[in-house]
N, CA and C atoms as an extended XYZ file, in Angstrom:
507
Properties=species:S:1:pos:R:3:atomname:S:1:resname:S:1:resid:I:1 pbc="F F F"
N        65.462       -0.342       -9.615 N   MET     1
C        66.778       -0.766      -10.249 CA  MET     1
C        67.753       -1.674      -11.500 C   MET     1
N        68.994       -0.412      -10.847 N   ASP     2
C        69.944       -0.484      -12.200 CA  ASP     2
C        69.956       -2.671      -12.508 C   ASP     2
N        70.463       -2.266      -13.795 N   GLN     3
C        71.456       -3.516      -14.836 CA  GLN     3
C        71.825       -4.577      -13.836 C   GLN     3
N        72.922       -4.181      -12.799 N   ARG     4
C        73.877       -5.006      -12.633 CA  ARG     4
C        73.250       -5.497      -11.431 C   ARG     4
N        71.933       -4.762      -10.440 N   CYS     5
C        71.138       -5.727       -9.331 CA  CYS     5
C        70.365       -6.187       -9.778 C   CYS     5
N        69.785       -6.081      -10.804 N   GLN     6
C        68.516       -7.355      -11.517 CA  GLN     6
C        70.054       -8.292      -11.614 C   GLN     6
N        70.803       -8.076      -12.665 N   THR     7
C        71.465       -9.481      -12.867 CA  THR     7
C        72.098      -10.059      -11.588 C   THR     7
N        72.117       -9.246      -10.400 N   ALA     8
C        72.514      -10.406       -9.439 CA  ALA     8
C        71.603      -11.171       -8.662 C   ALA     8
N        70.466      -10.187       -8.923 N   THR     9
C        69.289      -10.768       -8.304 CA  THR     9
C        69.354      -12.009       -8.696 C   THR     9
N        68.743      -11.813       -9.998 N   GLU    10
C        68.520      -13.517      -11.155 CA  GLU    10
C        69.161      -14.474      -10.304 C   GLU    10
N        70.682      -13.988      -10.174 N   THR    11
C        71.469      -15.446      -10.472 CA  THR    11
C        71.313      -16.035       -8.462 C   THR    11
N        71.145      -15.140       -8.554 N   ALA    12
C        71.358      -15.551       -6.919 CA  ALA    12
C        69.840      -16.251       -6.439 C   ALA    12
N        68.213      -16.216       -6.972 N   LEU    13
C        67.261      -16.754       -7.552 CA  LEU    13
C        67.515      -18.003       -7.878 C   LEU    13
N        68.487      -17.788       -9.361 N   ARG    14
C        68.782      -19.203       -9.776 CA  ARG    14
C        69.185      -20.316       -8.462 C   ARG    14
N        69.904      -19.514       -7.233 N   GLY    15
C        70.557      -20.890       -7.580 CA  GLY    15
C        70.030      -21.740       -6.043 C   GLY    15
N        68.532      -20.885       -5.610 N   MET    16
C        67.143      -21.738       -5.336 CA  MET    16
C        66.996      -22.648       -5.534 C   MET    16
N        66.944      -22.464       -6.567 N   PHE    17
C        65.022      -23.456       -7.328 CA  PHE    17
C        66.278      -25.006       -8.262 C   PHE    17
N        65.800      -26.224       -8.858 N   PRO    18
C        66.664      -26.897       -8.768 CA  PRO    18
C        67.047      -26.862      -10.493 C   PRO    18
N        67.787      -27.622      -10.890 N   ALA    19
C        67.495      -27.184      -12.923 CA  ALA    19
C        66.262      -28.128      -13.238 C   ALA    19
N        66.608      -27.335      -14.968 N   GLY    20
C        65.104      -27.393      -15.204 CA  GLY    20
C        64.145      -26.435      -14.508 C   GLY    20
N        64.430      -25.215      -13.862 N   VAL    21
C        63.681      -24.325      -13.644 CA  VAL    21
C        63.717      -22.849      -14.171 C   VAL    21
N        63.835      -22.261      -14.861 N   ALA    22
C        63.813      -21.096      -15.850 CA  ALA    22
C        63.449      -20.140      -14.530 C   ALA    22
N        64.422      -18.976      -14.074 N   VAL    23
C        64.472      -17.365      -13.500 CA  VAL    23
C        64.880      -16.326      -14.003 C   VAL    23
N        63.903      -15.420      -13.832 N   ALA    24
C        63.516      -14.096      -14.568 CA  ALA    24
C        63.058      -13.585      -13.493 C   ALA    24
N        64.266      -12.621      -13.523 N   VAL    25
C        63.415      -10.995      -12.623 CA  VAL    25
C        63.458       -9.766      -13.941 C   VAL    25
N        62.842       -9.341      -13.922 N   GLU    26
C        62.306       -7.194      -14.832 CA  GLU    26
C        62.389       -6.719      -13.917 C   GLU    26
N        63.057       -5.748      -13.994 N   ALA    27
C        62.365       -3.952      -12.717 CA  ALA    27
C        61.467       -3.720      -13.663 C   ALA    27
N        60.748       -3.258      -12.462 N   LEU    28
C        59.151       -2.629      -12.337 CA  LEU    28
C        59.707       -1.012      -13.403 C   LEU    28
N        60.219       -0.235      -12.973 N   ALA    29
C        60.682        0.983      -13.578 CA  ALA    29
C        60.908        0.424      -15.080 C   ALA    29
N        61.468       -0.368      -15.682 N   ASP    30
C        61.086       -0.816      -16.925 CA  ASP    30
C        59.664       -0.190      -17.619 C   ASP    30
N        59.766        0.632      -18.472 N   ARG    31
C        57.971        1.318      -18.470 CA  ARG    31
C        57.277        0.704      -19.836 C   ARG    31
N        58.421       -0.053      -20.538 N   ARG    32
C        58.050       -0.497      -21.716 CA  ARG    32
C        56.490       -1.117      -21.588 C   ARG    32
N        55.964       -0.960      -22.993 N   ASP    33
C        54.443       -1.547      -22.714 CA  ASP    33
C        54.956       -2.180      -24.080 C   ASP    33
N        54.845       -3.591      -23.342 N   ASP    34
C        55.174       -5.047      -24.399 CA  ASP    34
C        54.127       -5.958      -24.126 C   ASP    34
N        52.956       -5.673      -23.717 N   LEU    35
C        52.372       -6.443      -23.609 CA  LEU    35
C        51.263       -6.892      -25.098 C   LEU    35
N        51.065       -8.249      -24.547 N   TRP    36
C        50.140       -8.771      -26.297 CA  TRP    36
C        48.778       -8.471      -25.440 C   TRP    36
N        48.304       -7.936      -26.866 N   PRO    37
C        46.532       -7.476      -26.864 CA  PRO    37
C        46.101       -8.750      -25.233 C   PRO    37
N        46.015       -9.581      -25.807 N   GLU    38
C        44.915      -10.415      -25.104 CA  GLU    38
C        45.629       -9.839      -23.520 C   GLU    38
N        46.832       -9.987      -23.016 N   GLU    39
C        47.038      -10.038      -21.192 CA  GLU    39
C        46.264       -7.658      -21.154 C   GLU    39
N        47.486       -7.119      -22.393 N   ARG    40
C        46.532       -5.887      -21.962 CA  ARG    40
C        45.578       -5.393      -21.806 C   ARG    40
N        44.145       -5.629      -22.057 N   ALA    41
C        42.619       -6.087      -21.780 CA  ALA    41
C        43.029       -6.799      -19.891 C   ALA    41
N        43.631       -7.723      -19.608 N   ALA    42
C        43.413       -7.198      -17.952 CA  ALA    42
C        43.248       -6.042      -16.603 C   ALA    42
N        44.806       -5.261      -17.941 N   VAL    43
C        44.995       -4.526      -17.106 CA  VAL    43
C        44.555       -3.511      -17.289 C   VAL    43
N        43.675       -3.004      -18.215 N   ALA    44
C        43.505       -1.823      -18.815 CA  ALA    44
C        42.930       -0.744      -18.313 C   ALA    44
N        42.281       -0.937      -16.617 N   ALA    45
C        41.897       -0.076      -16.011 CA  ALA    45
C        42.101       -0.069      -14.698 C   ALA    45
N        43.477       -0.813      -14.748 N   ALA    46
C        44.220       -0.818      -13.479 CA  ALA    46
C        45.241        1.032      -13.122 C   ALA    46
N        45.179        0.739      -12.235 N   VAL    47
C        46.329        2.206      -11.856 CA  VAL    47
C        47.473        1.710      -12.854 C   VAL    47
N        48.229        2.835      -12.304 N   PRO    48
C        49.914        3.070      -12.981 CA  PRO    48
C        50.650        1.178      -12.356 C   PRO    48
N        50.477        1.146      -11.128 N   ALA    49
C        51.428        0.913      -10.470 CA  ALA    49
C        51.657       -0.658      -10.642 C   ALA    49
N        50.042       -0.999      -10.578 N   ARG    50
C        49.656       -2.185      -10.687 CA  ARG    50
C        50.171       -2.728      -12.515 C   ARG    50
N        50.021       -1.873      -13.246 N   GLN    51
C        50.597       -2.330      -15.104 CA  GLN    51
C        52.152       -2.042      -14.868 C   GLN    51
N        51.771       -1.595      -14.082 N   ALA    52
C        53.267       -1.787      -13.906 CA  ALA    52
C        54.156       -2.910      -13.480 C   ALA    52
N        53.862       -3.900      -12.729 N   GLU    53
C        54.160       -4.931      -12.525 CA  GLU    53
C        53.740       -5.731      -12.474 C   GLU    53
N        52.034       -5.626      -13.710 N   PHE    54
C        51.703       -6.941      -14.514 CA  PHE    54
C        52.617       -7.086      -16.092 C   PHE    54
N        52.909       -6.055      -16.669 N   ARG    55
C        53.949       -5.652      -17.778 CA  ARG    55
C        54.990       -6.532      -17.386 C   ARG    55
N        56.371       -6.312      -16.366 N   ALA    56
C        57.739       -5.944      -15.765 CA  ALA    56
C        57.037       -8.168      -15.418 C   ALA    56
N        55.864       -8.252      -14.964 N   GLY    57
C        56.072       -9.945      -14.421 CA  GLY    57
C        55.799      -11.109      -15.922 C   GLY    57
N        54.840      -10.355      -16.399 N   ARG    58
C        55.550      -10.923      -17.940 CA  ARG    58
C        56.246      -10.551      -19.353 C   ARG    58
N        56.644       -9.568      -18.517 N   ARG    59
C        57.882       -9.940      -19.776 CA  ARG    59
C        59.406      -10.794      -18.834 C   ARG    59
N        58.831      -10.972      -17.207 N   ALA    60
C        59.645      -11.877      -16.885 CA  ALA    60
C        59.492      -13.510      -16.930 C   ALA    60
N        58.323      -13.667      -17.531 N   ALA    61
C        57.726      -15.449      -17.197 CA  ALA    61
C        57.939      -15.330      -18.857 C   ALA    61
N        57.606      -14.240      -19.918 N   ARG    62
C        58.375      -14.313      -21.266 CA  ARG    62
C        59.735      -14.947      -21.601 C   ARG    62
N        60.355      -14.468      -20.758 N   ARG    63
C        62.101      -14.586      -20.904 CA  ARG    63
C        62.264      -16.008      -19.944 C   ARG    63
N        61.218      -16.546      -19.110 N   ALA    64
C        61.627      -17.955      -18.502 CA  ALA    64
C        61.352      -18.650      -19.204 C   ALA    64
N        60.196      -18.640      -20.676 N   LEU    65
C        59.491      -19.668      -20.430 CA  LEU    65
C        61.160      -19.917      -22.286 C   LEU    65
N        61.588      -18.376      -22.542 N   THR    66
C        62.044      -18.624      -23.670 CA  THR    66
C        63.522      -19.521      -23.607 C   THR    66
N        63.582      -18.865      -21.925 N   ASP    67
C        65.466      -20.107      -21.554 CA  ASP    67
C        65.124      -21.865      -21.187 C   ASP    67
N        63.816      -21.740      -20.917 N   LEU    68
C        63.543      -22.861      -21.451 CA  LEU    68
C        62.896      -24.227      -22.792 C   LEU    68
N        63.480      -23.483      -24.049 N   GLY    69
C        63.060      -23.643      -24.970 CA  GLY    69
C        61.739      -23.202      -25.517 C   GLY    69
N        60.549      -22.706      -24.612 N   GLN    70
C        59.692      -22.117      -25.353 CA  GLN    70
C        59.652      -20.913      -26.209 C   GLN    70
N        58.604      -21.185      -27.157 N   PRO    71
C        58.392      -20.112      -27.878 CA  PRO    71
C        57.503      -18.751      -26.783 C   PRO    71
N        57.886      -17.863      -26.902 N   ALA    72
C        57.299      -16.559      -26.295 CA  ALA    72
C        55.959      -16.667      -26.733 C   ALA    72
N        54.903      -15.798      -25.769 N   THR    73
C        53.619      -16.585      -26.342 CA  THR    73
C        52.712      -14.922      -25.393 C   THR    73
N        52.027      -14.807      -25.761 N   ALA    74
C        51.049      -14.376      -24.161 CA  ALA    74
C        50.177      -15.096      -23.276 C   ALA    74
N        50.711      -14.391      -22.451 N   LEU    75
C        49.823      -15.668      -20.342 CA  LEU    75
C        48.880      -14.581      -19.731 C   LEU    75
N        47.985      -14.835      -20.779 N   PRO    76
C        46.515      -13.781      -20.241 CA  PRO    76
C        46.118      -14.282      -18.186 C   PRO    76
N        45.203      -13.281      -18.057 N   MET    77
C        45.103      -13.657      -16.673 CA  MET    77
C        44.133      -14.476      -16.315 C   MET    77
N        44.273      -15.612      -15.595 N   GLY    78
C        42.909      -16.194      -15.534 CA  GLY    78
C        41.458      -15.739      -14.786 C   GLY    78
N        41.201      -17.159      -14.052 N   PRO    79
C        39.021      -16.107      -13.497 CA  PRO    79
C        39.798      -16.045      -11.745 C   PRO    79
N        40.963      -16.389      -11.052 N   ASP    80
C        41.627      -17.011       -9.930 CA  ASP    80
C        42.454      -15.757      -10.166 C   ASP    80
N        42.724      -14.346      -11.448 N   ARG    81
C        43.549      -13.420      -11.113 CA  ARG    81
C        45.370      -13.771      -11.812 C   ARG    81
N        45.772      -15.584      -12.088 N   ALA    82
C        46.283      -16.182      -11.669 CA  ALA    82
C        46.795      -15.998      -13.673 C   ALA    82
N        48.116      -16.089      -13.455 N   PRO    83
C        47.943      -16.372      -15.018 CA  PRO    83
C        47.516      -17.698      -15.583 C   PRO    83
N        47.553      -17.786      -17.265 N   VAL    84
C        47.423      -19.121      -17.867 CA  VAL    84
C        48.361      -19.447      -19.074 C   VAL    84
N        49.178      -20.783      -18.097 N   TRP    85
C        50.213      -20.497      -18.987 CA  TRP    85
C        50.004      -21.945      -19.797 C   TRP    85
N        51.212      -21.777      -20.825 N   PRO    86
C        50.680      -22.684      -21.819 CA  PRO    86
C        50.728      -24.386      -21.583 C   PRO    86
N        50.420      -25.344      -21.614 N   LYS    87
C        50.091      -26.537      -21.978 CA  LYS    87
C        50.997      -27.277      -21.535 C   LYS    87
N        51.104      -28.337      -20.750 N   GLY    88
C        52.630      -28.529      -20.215 CA  GLY    88
C        53.745      -27.523      -19.278 C   GLY    88
N        53.170      -26.545      -18.879 N   VAL    89
C        54.823      -25.810      -18.276 CA  VAL    89
C        53.319      -25.168      -16.957 C   VAL    89
N        54.673      -24.396      -16.343 N   PHE    90
C        54.244      -24.680      -15.090 CA  PHE    90
C        54.527      -23.294      -14.749 C   PHE    90
N        54.445      -21.680      -14.137 N   GLY    91
C        55.012      -21.266      -13.633 CA  GLY    91
C        54.593      -19.877      -12.597 C   GLY    91
N        55.201      -19.517      -11.855 N   SER    92
C        54.557      -18.509      -10.728 CA  SER    92
C        55.258      -17.261      -11.591 C   SER    92
N        54.767      -16.203      -10.964 N   ILE    93
C        55.080      -14.729      -10.890 CA  ILE    93
C        54.697      -13.731       -9.596 C   ILE    93
N        56.072      -12.844       -9.145 N   ALA    94
C        56.266      -12.240       -8.141 CA  ALA    94
C        56.084      -10.780       -8.854 C   ALA    94
N        56.255      -10.283       -6.942 N   HIS    95
C        56.659       -9.302       -8.141 CA  HIS    95
C        56.399       -7.947       -5.878 C   HIS    95
N        57.790       -7.593       -5.918 N   ALA    96
C        57.969       -6.485       -4.868 CA  ALA    96
C        58.984       -5.926       -5.024 C   ALA    96
N        59.637       -4.818       -4.016 N   SER    97
C        60.260       -4.032       -4.086 CA  SER    97
C        61.208       -3.857       -5.457 C   SER    97
N        60.089       -2.940       -6.429 N   GLY    98
C        60.818       -2.636       -7.787 CA  GLY    98
C        60.827       -3.552       -8.009 C   GLY    98
N        60.319       -4.443       -8.420 N   LEU    99
C        61.069       -5.555       -9.426 CA  LEU    99
C        60.219       -7.372       -9.333 C   LEU    99
N        60.206       -7.650      -10.641 N   ALA   100
C        59.314       -8.522      -11.247 CA  ALA   100
C        59.925       -9.980      -10.850 C   ALA   100
N        59.487      -10.768      -10.674 N   LEU   101
C        60.457      -12.924      -10.706 CA  LEU   101
C        59.335      -13.770      -11.609 C   LEU   101
N        59.606      -14.126      -12.625 N   ALA   102
C        59.457      -15.686      -12.271 CA  ALA   102
C        59.686      -16.616      -12.850 C   ALA   102
N        58.771      -17.343      -11.922 N   VAL   103
C        59.992      -19.039      -12.184 CA  VAL   103
C        58.982      -20.204      -12.303 C   VAL   103
N        59.953      -20.818      -13.945 N   VAL   104
C        58.721      -21.471      -14.688 CA  VAL   104
C        59.565      -23.006      -14.924 C   VAL   104
N        58.703      -24.054      -14.949 N   SER   105
C        58.943      -25.591      -14.954 CA  SER   105
C        58.270      -25.919      -15.858 C   SER   105
N        58.732      -27.507      -16.743 N   GLN   106
C        58.475      -28.308      -18.307 CA  GLN   106
C        58.149      -29.447      -16.871 C   GLN   106
N        58.556      -29.400      -15.742 N   ASP   107
C        58.519      -30.986      -14.381 CA  ASP   107
C        57.920      -30.874      -13.867 C   ASP   107
N        57.259      -30.258      -13.823 N   ARG   108
C        56.273      -30.032      -11.890 CA  ARG   108
C        55.955      -28.563      -11.772 C   ARG   108
N        54.389      -28.575      -10.914 N   PRO   109
C        54.473      -27.080      -10.085 CA  PRO   109
C        55.259      -26.237       -9.357 C   PRO   109
N        55.334      -25.264      -10.030 N   ILE   110
C        56.477      -24.815       -9.174 CA  ILE   110
C        55.607      -23.611       -8.737 C   ILE   110
N        55.910      -22.482       -7.363 N   GLY   111
C        55.726      -21.949       -6.413 CA  GLY   111
C        56.521      -20.915       -5.908 C   GLY   111
N        56.207      -19.145       -6.396 N   VAL   112
C        56.895      -18.058       -5.875 CA  VAL   112
C        56.499      -16.407       -5.574 C   VAL   112
N        56.993      -16.703       -4.460 N   ASP   113
C        56.686      -15.082       -4.070 CA  ASP   113
C        57.763      -14.595       -3.463 C   ASP   113
N        58.087      -13.765       -3.252 N   VAL   114
C        58.406      -12.877       -2.556 CA  VAL   114
C        57.867      -11.132       -2.230 C   VAL   114
N        58.658      -10.628       -1.482 N   GLU   115
C        58.223      -10.040        0.472 CA  GLU   115
C        59.274       -9.002        0.738 C   GLU   115
N        59.197       -7.991        1.123 N   GLU   116
C        60.610       -7.693        1.161 CA  GLU   116
C        60.517       -7.425        2.706 C   GLU   116
N        61.925       -7.636        3.598 N   ASP   117
C        61.679       -8.337        5.121 CA  ASP   117
C        61.893       -7.267        6.301 C   ASP   117
N        60.327       -7.532        6.294 N   ARG   118
C        59.806       -6.049        7.410 CA  ARG   118
C        58.913       -6.657        8.073 C   ARG   118
N        58.937       -6.724        9.021 N   PRO   119
C        57.688       -7.552        9.351 CA  PRO   119
C        56.290       -6.455        8.690 C   PRO   119
N        55.564       -7.903        8.956 N   ILE   120
C        54.087       -7.250        9.385 CA  ILE   120
C        52.939       -6.618       10.064 C   ILE   120
N        52.158       -6.181        9.863 N   ALA   121
C        50.829       -5.387       10.899 CA  ALA   121
C        50.833       -6.751       12.275 C   ALA   121
N        50.486       -6.409       13.011 N   ALA   122
C        50.146       -7.403       14.160 CA  ALA   122
C        49.298       -7.678       14.415 C   ALA   122
N        47.679       -6.909       13.953 N   ASP   123
C        46.427       -7.498       13.817 CA  ASP   123
C        46.303       -8.746       12.174 C   ASP   123
N        47.166       -9.183       11.769 N   LEU   124
C        47.307       -9.769       10.460 CA  LEU   124
C        47.582      -10.960       10.574 C   LEU   124
N        48.760      -10.986       12.305 N   TRP   125
C        49.818      -12.299       12.147 CA  TRP   125
C        48.149      -13.663       12.364 C   TRP   125
N        47.635      -13.677       12.721 N   SER   126
C        46.207      -14.164       13.393 CA  SER   126
C        46.082      -14.994       11.893 C   SER   126
N        45.210      -14.120       10.878 N   VAL   127
C        44.833      -14.342        9.264 CA  VAL   127
C        46.014      -15.265        9.266 C   VAL   127
N        47.362      -14.971        9.199 N   ILE   128
C        48.446      -15.481        8.296 CA  ILE   128
C        48.813      -16.119        8.710 C   ILE   128
N        48.653      -16.793       10.342 N   CYS   129
C        49.522      -17.510       11.343 CA  CYS   129
C        48.750      -18.279       12.143 C   CYS   129
N        48.269      -19.825       12.135 N   SER   130
C        47.805      -20.286       14.045 CA  SER   130
C        48.442      -19.791       15.516 C   SER   130
N        47.969      -19.907       15.754 N   ALA   131
C        48.164      -19.765       17.097 CA  ALA   131
C        49.516      -20.427       17.473 C   ALA   131
N        49.534      -22.332       17.293 N   ASP   132
C        50.716      -22.912       17.089 CA  ASP   132
C        51.846      -23.021       15.786 C   ASP   132
N        51.778      -22.179       15.086 N   GLU   133
C        53.066      -21.362       14.432 CA  GLU   133
C        53.292      -19.827       14.798 C   GLU   133
N        52.358      -19.182       15.301 N   LEU   134
C        53.630      -17.642       15.895 CA  LEU   134
C        53.476      -17.946       17.234 C   LEU   134
N        53.477      -19.231       18.254 N   ASP   135
C        53.990      -19.701       19.263 CA  ASP   135
C        55.275      -19.841       18.573 C   ASP   135
N        55.674      -20.713       17.594 N   ARG   136
C        56.990      -21.456       17.464 CA  ARG   136
C        57.770      -19.787       17.485 C   ARG   136
N        57.246      -19.053       16.629 N   MET   137
C        58.353      -17.556       16.438 CA  MET   137
C        59.642      -17.033       17.244 C   MET   137
N        59.557      -16.266       16.496 N   PRO   138
C        60.474      -15.090       17.962 CA  PRO   138
C        60.066      -13.888       18.058 C   PRO   138
N        59.696      -14.039       19.520 N   ALA   139
C        58.578      -12.666       19.983 CA  ALA   139
C        59.108      -11.532       19.511 C   ALA   139
N        60.785      -12.021       19.311 N   ALA   140
C        60.992      -10.053       19.024 CA  ALA   140
C        60.883      -10.136       18.160 C   ALA   140
N        61.222      -10.427       16.918 N   ASP   141
C        61.164      -10.283       15.536 CA  ASP   141
C        59.954      -11.415       14.674 C   ASP   141
N        58.841      -11.620       15.750 N   ARG   142
C        57.525      -12.378       14.855 CA  ARG   142
C        57.023      -11.460       14.065 C   ARG   142
N        57.106      -10.221       13.848 N   GLY   143
C        56.458       -9.725       12.786 CA  GLY   143
C        57.116       -9.654       11.512 C   GLY   143
N        58.119      -10.029       11.045 N   ARG   144
C        59.186      -10.527       10.150 CA  ARG   144
C        58.736      -11.868        9.720 C   ARG   144
N        59.142      -12.441       10.776 N   TRP   145
C        58.138      -14.119       10.403 CA  TRP   145
C        57.843      -14.779       10.433 C   TRP   145
N        56.198      -14.142       10.449 N   VAL   146
C        54.753      -13.880        9.570 CA  VAL   146
C        54.841      -13.774        8.552 C   VAL   146
N        54.966      -12.284        8.134 N   ARG   147
C        56.296      -11.903        6.495 CA  ARG   147
C        56.259      -13.202        5.514 C   ARG   147
N        57.292      -14.128        6.516 N   ARG   148
C        58.458      -15.118        6.109 CA  ARG   148
C        57.130      -16.396        5.733 C   ARG   148
N        56.362      -16.679        6.585 N   ALA   149
C        55.227      -17.318        6.334 CA  ALA   149
C        54.155      -16.903        5.253 C   ALA   149
N        54.155      -16.137        5.201 N   PHE   150
C        53.138      -15.330        4.121 CA  PHE   150
C        53.498      -15.747        2.648 C   PHE   150
N        54.886      -15.312        2.721 N   ALA   151
C        55.258      -15.510        1.039 CA  ALA   151
C        55.690      -17.013        1.048 C   ALA   151
N        56.397      -18.070        2.320 N   ALA   152
C        56.259      -18.961        2.338 CA  ALA   152
C        54.555      -19.926        1.857 C   ALA   152
N        53.841      -19.624        2.398 N   LYS   153
C        52.223      -20.499        2.296 CA  LYS   153
C        51.887      -19.691        0.518 C   LYS   153
N        52.288      -18.324        0.232 N   GLU   154
C        52.411      -17.667       -1.384 CA  GLU   154
C        52.407      -18.415       -2.226 C   GLU   154
N        53.958      -19.201       -2.154 N   ALA   155
C        54.264      -19.713       -2.967 CA  ALA   155
C        54.264      -21.183       -2.797 C   ALA   155
N        53.572      -21.793       -2.088 N   VAL   156
C        52.561      -23.104       -2.615 CA  VAL   156
C        50.843      -22.962       -2.825 C   VAL   156
N        50.680      -22.337       -2.166 N   PHE   157
C        49.346      -21.842       -3.175 CA  PHE   157
C        49.135      -22.076       -4.594 C   PHE   157
N        50.329      -20.947       -4.867 N   LYS   158
C        51.354      -20.815       -6.448 CA  LYS   158
C        51.137      -21.970       -6.947 C   LYS   158
N        51.675      -23.154       -6.736 N   ALA   159
C        52.232      -24.257       -6.878 CA  ALA   159
C        51.844      -25.198       -6.907 C   ALA   159
N        49.836      -24.757       -7.007 N   GLN   160
C        49.030      -25.932       -6.591 CA  GLN   160
C        48.620      -25.893       -7.936 C   GLN   160
N        48.250      -27.404       -8.861 N   ALA   161
C        47.741      -27.200       -9.758 CA  ALA   161
C        46.213      -26.358       -9.645 C   ALA   161
N        46.388      -25.706      -11.033 N   PRO   162
C        45.057      -24.190      -11.587 CA  PRO   162
C        44.181      -24.584      -10.657 C   PRO   162
N        43.715      -25.960      -11.245 N   ASP   163
C        42.304      -26.668      -11.225 CA  ASP   163
C        42.671      -27.069       -9.725 C   ASP   163
N        43.444      -27.173       -8.322 N   ARG   164
C        43.229      -27.468       -7.647 CA  ARG   164
C        43.445      -26.417       -6.599 C   ARG   164
N        43.832      -24.987       -6.806 N   ARG   165
C        44.483      -23.894       -5.671 CA  ARG   165
C        42.995      -23.520       -4.515 C   ARG   165
N        43.391      -23.718       -3.722 N   ALA   166
C        42.972      -24.554       -1.860 CA  ALA   166
C        43.606      -23.286       -1.491 C   ALA   166
N        42.524      -23.154       -0.355 N   MET   167
C        42.745      -22.095        0.834 CA  MET   167
C        43.408      -22.990        2.253 C   MET   167
N        44.692      -22.353        2.244 N   PHE   168
C        45.180      -23.331        3.738 CA  PHE   168
C        45.464      -22.544        4.857 C   PHE   168
N        45.766      -23.662        5.639 N   GLY   169
C        46.538      -22.889        6.681 CA  GLY   169
C        46.687      -21.381        6.578 C   GLY   169
């Protein structure tokens, strides 16, 4: 992703969130190893693609934090693999299609997910959506709608307070 595309994506995403929410986007292709020691340990044994996602996500999160006036800090991975945010800060990181994005708020829990807008395999539909949800989706493009439902549910899951994260729907 070139810088112009990254900036345009970030600008578009900022328009989707209310005031007080910082948004940052980073390219996965940026191979800088700027992880903090307590972050590096979380992905030391991971495959290179996962390491790139993790680095870009943490870089985006730190930039969003500083946009809110917070100091840059390590964001270690918790036991549920979610970032451990500083006290009084809520955030979420997602990655797909060569980019990582982070949203951060000091006011309220917030979640985000990003997915490619393409159909998801039919054998996963009933895992992601109830029969009633599937019935309400257009039959001709149901696979794409299921992926969109997955992204929405993932964002809501991430927005739950870390001590209350529960699977649903």
